[in-house]
PDB file of C-alpha atoms in Angstrom:
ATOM      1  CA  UNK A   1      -1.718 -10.624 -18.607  1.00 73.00           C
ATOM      2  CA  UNK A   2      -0.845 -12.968 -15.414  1.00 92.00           C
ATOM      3  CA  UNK A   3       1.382 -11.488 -12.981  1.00 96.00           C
ATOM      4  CA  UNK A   4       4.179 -14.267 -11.201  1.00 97.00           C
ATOM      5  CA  UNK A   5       7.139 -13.141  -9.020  1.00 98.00           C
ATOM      6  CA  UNK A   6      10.055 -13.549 -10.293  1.00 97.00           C
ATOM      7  CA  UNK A   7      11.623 -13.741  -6.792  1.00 98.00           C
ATOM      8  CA  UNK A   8       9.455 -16.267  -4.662  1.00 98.00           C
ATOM      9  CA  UNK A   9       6.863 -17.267  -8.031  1.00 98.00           C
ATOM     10  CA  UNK A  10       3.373 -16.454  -6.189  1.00 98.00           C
ATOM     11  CA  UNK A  11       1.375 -15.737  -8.842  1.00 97.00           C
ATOM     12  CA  UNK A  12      -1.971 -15.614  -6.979  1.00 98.00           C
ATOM     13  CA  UNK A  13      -1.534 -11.834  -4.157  1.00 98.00           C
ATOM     14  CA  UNK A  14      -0.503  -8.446  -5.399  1.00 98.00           C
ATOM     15  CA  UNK A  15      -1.043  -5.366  -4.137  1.00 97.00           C
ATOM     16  CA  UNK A  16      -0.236  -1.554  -5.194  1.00 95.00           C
ATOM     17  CA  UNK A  17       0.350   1.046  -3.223  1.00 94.00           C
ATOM     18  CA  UNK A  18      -2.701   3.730  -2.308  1.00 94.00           C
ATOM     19  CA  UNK A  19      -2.666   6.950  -0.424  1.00 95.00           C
ATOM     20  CA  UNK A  20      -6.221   7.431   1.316  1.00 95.00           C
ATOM     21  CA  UNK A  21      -7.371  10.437   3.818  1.00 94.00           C
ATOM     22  CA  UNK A  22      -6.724   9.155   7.223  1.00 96.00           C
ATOM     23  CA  UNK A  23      -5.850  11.149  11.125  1.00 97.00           C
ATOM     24  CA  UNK A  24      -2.554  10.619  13.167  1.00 97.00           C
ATOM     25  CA  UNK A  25      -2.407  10.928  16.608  1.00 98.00           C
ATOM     26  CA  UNK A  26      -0.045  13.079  18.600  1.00 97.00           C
ATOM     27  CA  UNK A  27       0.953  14.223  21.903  1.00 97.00           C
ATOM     28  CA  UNK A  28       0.329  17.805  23.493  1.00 97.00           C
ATOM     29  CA  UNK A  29       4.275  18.540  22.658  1.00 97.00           C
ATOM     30  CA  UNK A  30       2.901  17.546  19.139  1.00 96.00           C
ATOM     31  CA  UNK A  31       5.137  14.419  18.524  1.00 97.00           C
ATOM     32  CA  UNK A  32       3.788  11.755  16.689  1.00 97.00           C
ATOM     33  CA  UNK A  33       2.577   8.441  18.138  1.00 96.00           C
ATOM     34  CA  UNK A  34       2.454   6.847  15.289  1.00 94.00           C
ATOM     35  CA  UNK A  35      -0.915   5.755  15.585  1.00 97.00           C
ATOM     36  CA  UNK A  36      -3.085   5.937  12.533  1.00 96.00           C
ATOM     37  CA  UNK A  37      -7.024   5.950  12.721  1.00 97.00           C
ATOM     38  CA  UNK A  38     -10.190   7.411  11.143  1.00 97.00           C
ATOM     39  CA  UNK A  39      -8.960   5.883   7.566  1.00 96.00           C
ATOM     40  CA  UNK A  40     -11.225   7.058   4.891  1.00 95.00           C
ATOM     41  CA  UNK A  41     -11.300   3.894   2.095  1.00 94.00           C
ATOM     42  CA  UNK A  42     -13.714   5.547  -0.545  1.00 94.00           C
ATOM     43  CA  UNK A  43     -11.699   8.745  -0.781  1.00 93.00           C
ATOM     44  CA  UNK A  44      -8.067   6.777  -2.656  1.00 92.00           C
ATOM     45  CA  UNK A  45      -6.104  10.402  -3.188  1.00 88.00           C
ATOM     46  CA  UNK A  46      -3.186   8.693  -4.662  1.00 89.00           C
ATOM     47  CA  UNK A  47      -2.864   4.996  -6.836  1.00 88.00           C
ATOM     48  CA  UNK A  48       1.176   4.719  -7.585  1.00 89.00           C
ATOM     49  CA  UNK A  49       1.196   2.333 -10.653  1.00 91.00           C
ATOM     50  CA  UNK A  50       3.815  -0.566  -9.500  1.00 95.00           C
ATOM     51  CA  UNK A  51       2.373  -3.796  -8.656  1.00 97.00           C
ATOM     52  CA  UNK A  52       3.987  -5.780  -5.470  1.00 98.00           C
ATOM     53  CA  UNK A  53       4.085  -9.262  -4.521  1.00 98.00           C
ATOM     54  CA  UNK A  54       2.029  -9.827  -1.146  1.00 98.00           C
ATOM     55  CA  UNK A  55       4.246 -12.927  -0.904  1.00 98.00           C
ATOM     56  CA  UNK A  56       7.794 -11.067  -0.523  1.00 98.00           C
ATOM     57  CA  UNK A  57       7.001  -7.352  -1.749  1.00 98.00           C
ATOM     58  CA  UNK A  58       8.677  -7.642  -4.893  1.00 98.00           C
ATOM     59  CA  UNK A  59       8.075  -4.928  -7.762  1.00 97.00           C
ATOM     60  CA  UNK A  60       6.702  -7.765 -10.592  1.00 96.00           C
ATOM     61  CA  UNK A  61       4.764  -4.937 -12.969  1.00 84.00           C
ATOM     62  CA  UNK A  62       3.452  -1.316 -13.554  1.00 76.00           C
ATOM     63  CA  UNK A  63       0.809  -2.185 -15.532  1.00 56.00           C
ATOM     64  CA  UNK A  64      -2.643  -0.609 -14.897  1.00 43.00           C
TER      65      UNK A  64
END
């Protein structure tokens, strides 16, 4: 299969959507600072099956 937007017809970037183990900072009241670090890439605790367009982020397939 070959995956083209329908929407801005890239056919060559997609992406899909991965939870990983990462740390986010917050203050001493405990409000986040939306600041994301320590990202752990070889532990993936989530793959969600659509497939987006890196183009325009377009849903083109959920095929695995």
């Amino acid at each position: 299969m070959s995956l083209k937007c329908p929407k801005c017809g890239n056919s060559k970037t997609f992406y899909r959507q991965i939870s990983v183990t990462a740390k986010l900072k917050v203050n001493k009241q405990g409000k986040d600072l939306k600041t994301v670090y320590d990202v752990n890439k070889n532990d993936i605790d989530g793959w969600y099956e659509p497939i987006y367009c890196n183009v325009c982020n377009t849903q083109v397939g959920e095929d695995s």
